[in-house]
Coordinates of C-alpha atoms in Angstrom, one line a residue:
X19 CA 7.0 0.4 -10.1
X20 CA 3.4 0.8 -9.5
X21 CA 2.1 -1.5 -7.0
X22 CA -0.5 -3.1 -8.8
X23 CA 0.9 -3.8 -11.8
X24 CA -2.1 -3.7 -14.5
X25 CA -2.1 0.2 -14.2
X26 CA 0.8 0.4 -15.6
X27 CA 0.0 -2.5 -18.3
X28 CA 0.0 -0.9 -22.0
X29 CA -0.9 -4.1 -23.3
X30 CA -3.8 -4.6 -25.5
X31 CA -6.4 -7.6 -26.3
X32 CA -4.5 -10.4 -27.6
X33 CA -5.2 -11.3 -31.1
X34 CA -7.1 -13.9 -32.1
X35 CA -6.5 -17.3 -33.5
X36 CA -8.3 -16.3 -36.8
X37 CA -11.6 -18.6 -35.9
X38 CA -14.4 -16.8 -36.1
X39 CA -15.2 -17.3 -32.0
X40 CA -15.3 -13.9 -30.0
X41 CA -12.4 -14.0 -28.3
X42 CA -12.9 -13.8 -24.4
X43 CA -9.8 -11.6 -23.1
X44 CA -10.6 -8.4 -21.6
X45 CA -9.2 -5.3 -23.1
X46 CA -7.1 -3.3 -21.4
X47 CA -9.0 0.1 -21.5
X48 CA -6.9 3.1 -20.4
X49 CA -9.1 4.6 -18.3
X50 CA -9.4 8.2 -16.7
X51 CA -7.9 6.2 -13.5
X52 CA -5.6 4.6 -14.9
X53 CA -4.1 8.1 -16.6
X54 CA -4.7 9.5 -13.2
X55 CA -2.7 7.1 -11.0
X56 CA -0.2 6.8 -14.2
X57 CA 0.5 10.7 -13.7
X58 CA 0.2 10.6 -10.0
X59 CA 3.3 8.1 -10.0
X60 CA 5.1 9.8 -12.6
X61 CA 5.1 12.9 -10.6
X62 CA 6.7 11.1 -7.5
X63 CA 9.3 9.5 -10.1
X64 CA 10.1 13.4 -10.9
X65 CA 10.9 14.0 -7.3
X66 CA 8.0 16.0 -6.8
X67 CA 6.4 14.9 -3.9
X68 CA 4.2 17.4 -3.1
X69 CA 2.5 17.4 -6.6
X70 CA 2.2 13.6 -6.4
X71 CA 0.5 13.7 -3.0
X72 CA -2.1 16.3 -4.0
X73 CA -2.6 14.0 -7.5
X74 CA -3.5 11.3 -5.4
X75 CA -6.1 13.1 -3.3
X76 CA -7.7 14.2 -6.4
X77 CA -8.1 10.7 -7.4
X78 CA -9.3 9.9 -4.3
X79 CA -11.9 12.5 -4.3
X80 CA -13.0 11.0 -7.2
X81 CA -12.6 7.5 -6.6
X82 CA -12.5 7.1 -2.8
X83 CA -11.7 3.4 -2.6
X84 CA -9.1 3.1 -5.0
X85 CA -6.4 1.3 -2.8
X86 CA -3.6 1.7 -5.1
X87 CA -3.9 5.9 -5.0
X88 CA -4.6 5.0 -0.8
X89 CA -1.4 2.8 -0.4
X90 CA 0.6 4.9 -2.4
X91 CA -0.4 8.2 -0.8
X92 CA 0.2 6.4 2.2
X93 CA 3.6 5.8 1.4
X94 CA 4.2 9.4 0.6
X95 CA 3.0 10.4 3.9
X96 CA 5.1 8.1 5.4
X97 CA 8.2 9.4 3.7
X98 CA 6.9 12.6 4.5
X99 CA 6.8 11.7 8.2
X100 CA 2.8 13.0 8.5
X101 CA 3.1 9.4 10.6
X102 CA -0.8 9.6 11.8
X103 CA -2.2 10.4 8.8
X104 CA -0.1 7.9 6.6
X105 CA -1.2 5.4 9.4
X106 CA -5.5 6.7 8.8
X107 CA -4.9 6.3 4.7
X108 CA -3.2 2.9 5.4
X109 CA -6.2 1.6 7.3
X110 CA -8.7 2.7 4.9
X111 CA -6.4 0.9 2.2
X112 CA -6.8 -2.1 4.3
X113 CA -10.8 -1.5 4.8
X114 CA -10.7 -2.2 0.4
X115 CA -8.3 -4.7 0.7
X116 CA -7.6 -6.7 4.1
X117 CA -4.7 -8.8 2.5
X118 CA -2.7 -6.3 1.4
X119 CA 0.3 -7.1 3.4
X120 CA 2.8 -4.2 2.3
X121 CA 0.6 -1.5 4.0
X122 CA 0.5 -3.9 7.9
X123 CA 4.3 -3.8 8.0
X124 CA 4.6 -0.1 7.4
X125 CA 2.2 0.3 9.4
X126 CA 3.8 -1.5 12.1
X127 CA 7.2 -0.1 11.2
X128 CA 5.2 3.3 11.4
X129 CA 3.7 2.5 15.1
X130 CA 7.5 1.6 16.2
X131 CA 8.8 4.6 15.1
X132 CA 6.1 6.6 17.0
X133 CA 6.7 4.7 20.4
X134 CA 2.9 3.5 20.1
X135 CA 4.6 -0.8 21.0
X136 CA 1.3 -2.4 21.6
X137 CA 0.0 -1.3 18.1
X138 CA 2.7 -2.1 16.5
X139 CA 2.6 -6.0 18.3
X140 CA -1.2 -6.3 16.9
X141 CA 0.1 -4.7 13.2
X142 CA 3.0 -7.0 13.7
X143 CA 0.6 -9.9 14.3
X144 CA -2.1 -9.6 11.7
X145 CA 1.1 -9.2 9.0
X146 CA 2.0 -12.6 10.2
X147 CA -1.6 -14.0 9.3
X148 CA -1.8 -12.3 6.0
X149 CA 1.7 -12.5 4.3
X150 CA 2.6 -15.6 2.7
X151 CA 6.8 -15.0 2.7
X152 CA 8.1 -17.7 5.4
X153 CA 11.0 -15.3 5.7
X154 CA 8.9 -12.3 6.2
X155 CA 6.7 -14.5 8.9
X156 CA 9.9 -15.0 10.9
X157 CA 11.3 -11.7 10.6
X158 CA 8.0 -10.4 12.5
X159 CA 7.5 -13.2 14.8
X160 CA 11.1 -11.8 15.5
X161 CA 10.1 -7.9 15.5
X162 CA 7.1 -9.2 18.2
X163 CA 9.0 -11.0 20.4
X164 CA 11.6 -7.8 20.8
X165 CA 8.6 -5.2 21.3
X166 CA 7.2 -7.7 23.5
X167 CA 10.3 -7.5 25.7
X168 CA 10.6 -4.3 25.2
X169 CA 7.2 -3.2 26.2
X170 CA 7.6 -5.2 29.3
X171 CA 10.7 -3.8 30.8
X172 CA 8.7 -0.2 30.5

């Protein structure tokens, strides 16, 4: 599934009660980004990595800040193990949105696998601040106490 889920949304204005007041939902307008990151995601549901990768740097290029088509490329550079640049798009995804907790732990998870500890303690550490899962919060706490070691006996 998409990330953010009202991208993928296909649903329209609600109808109105039948009074004559304007009603005051917001219509779902399927936008040129919205088509864009719809096709982008399709193509990595195909199995066509590549393809989706290049779809979302043409949205980017178009609408630099989206942080869906950041986090998602992200992701795909991650799978793709292109670790350093997943880890740049991941940081500009949290420059457009600090909280987004998803992109801090594989971020983190990204810094472990690259050796880089006392990154991956600080990543660890601001996940902890932002995510709002009490069992996520003790899973890191754990993951930083084992780098910490870890780091220490090196």
């Amino acid at each position: 599934k998409h990330y953010y889920q009202q991208y993928a949304s296909s649903a329209g204005v609600p109808k109105g009660s039948g009074s004559s007041k304007k009603s005051r939902a917001i219509p779902v307008i399927h936008s040129d980004l919205n088509k864009r990151l719809t096709d982008a995601y399709e193509r990595f549901n195909a199995g066509d990595i590549d393809s989706a990768m290049q779809a979302y740097r043409e949205i980017l290029n178009i609408y630099p800040k989206n942080t869906q088509a950041l986090y998602n490329l992200a992701c795909l550079l991650d799978m793709e193990r292109c670790y350093e640049e997943a880890i740049d798009v991941y940081k500009s995804s949290l420059k457009q949105d600090p909280f987004l907790d998803k992109a801090l732990y594989n971020m983190a998870v990204i810094y472990e696998r690259i050796g880089m500890n006392k990154e991956a303690i600080k990543t660890w550490k601001k996940y902890v601040q932002v995510t709002k899962d009490e069992d996520k919060i003790v899973m890191a706490e754990k993951f930083i106490q084992e780098l910490t070691e870890y780091a220490s006996l090196n």
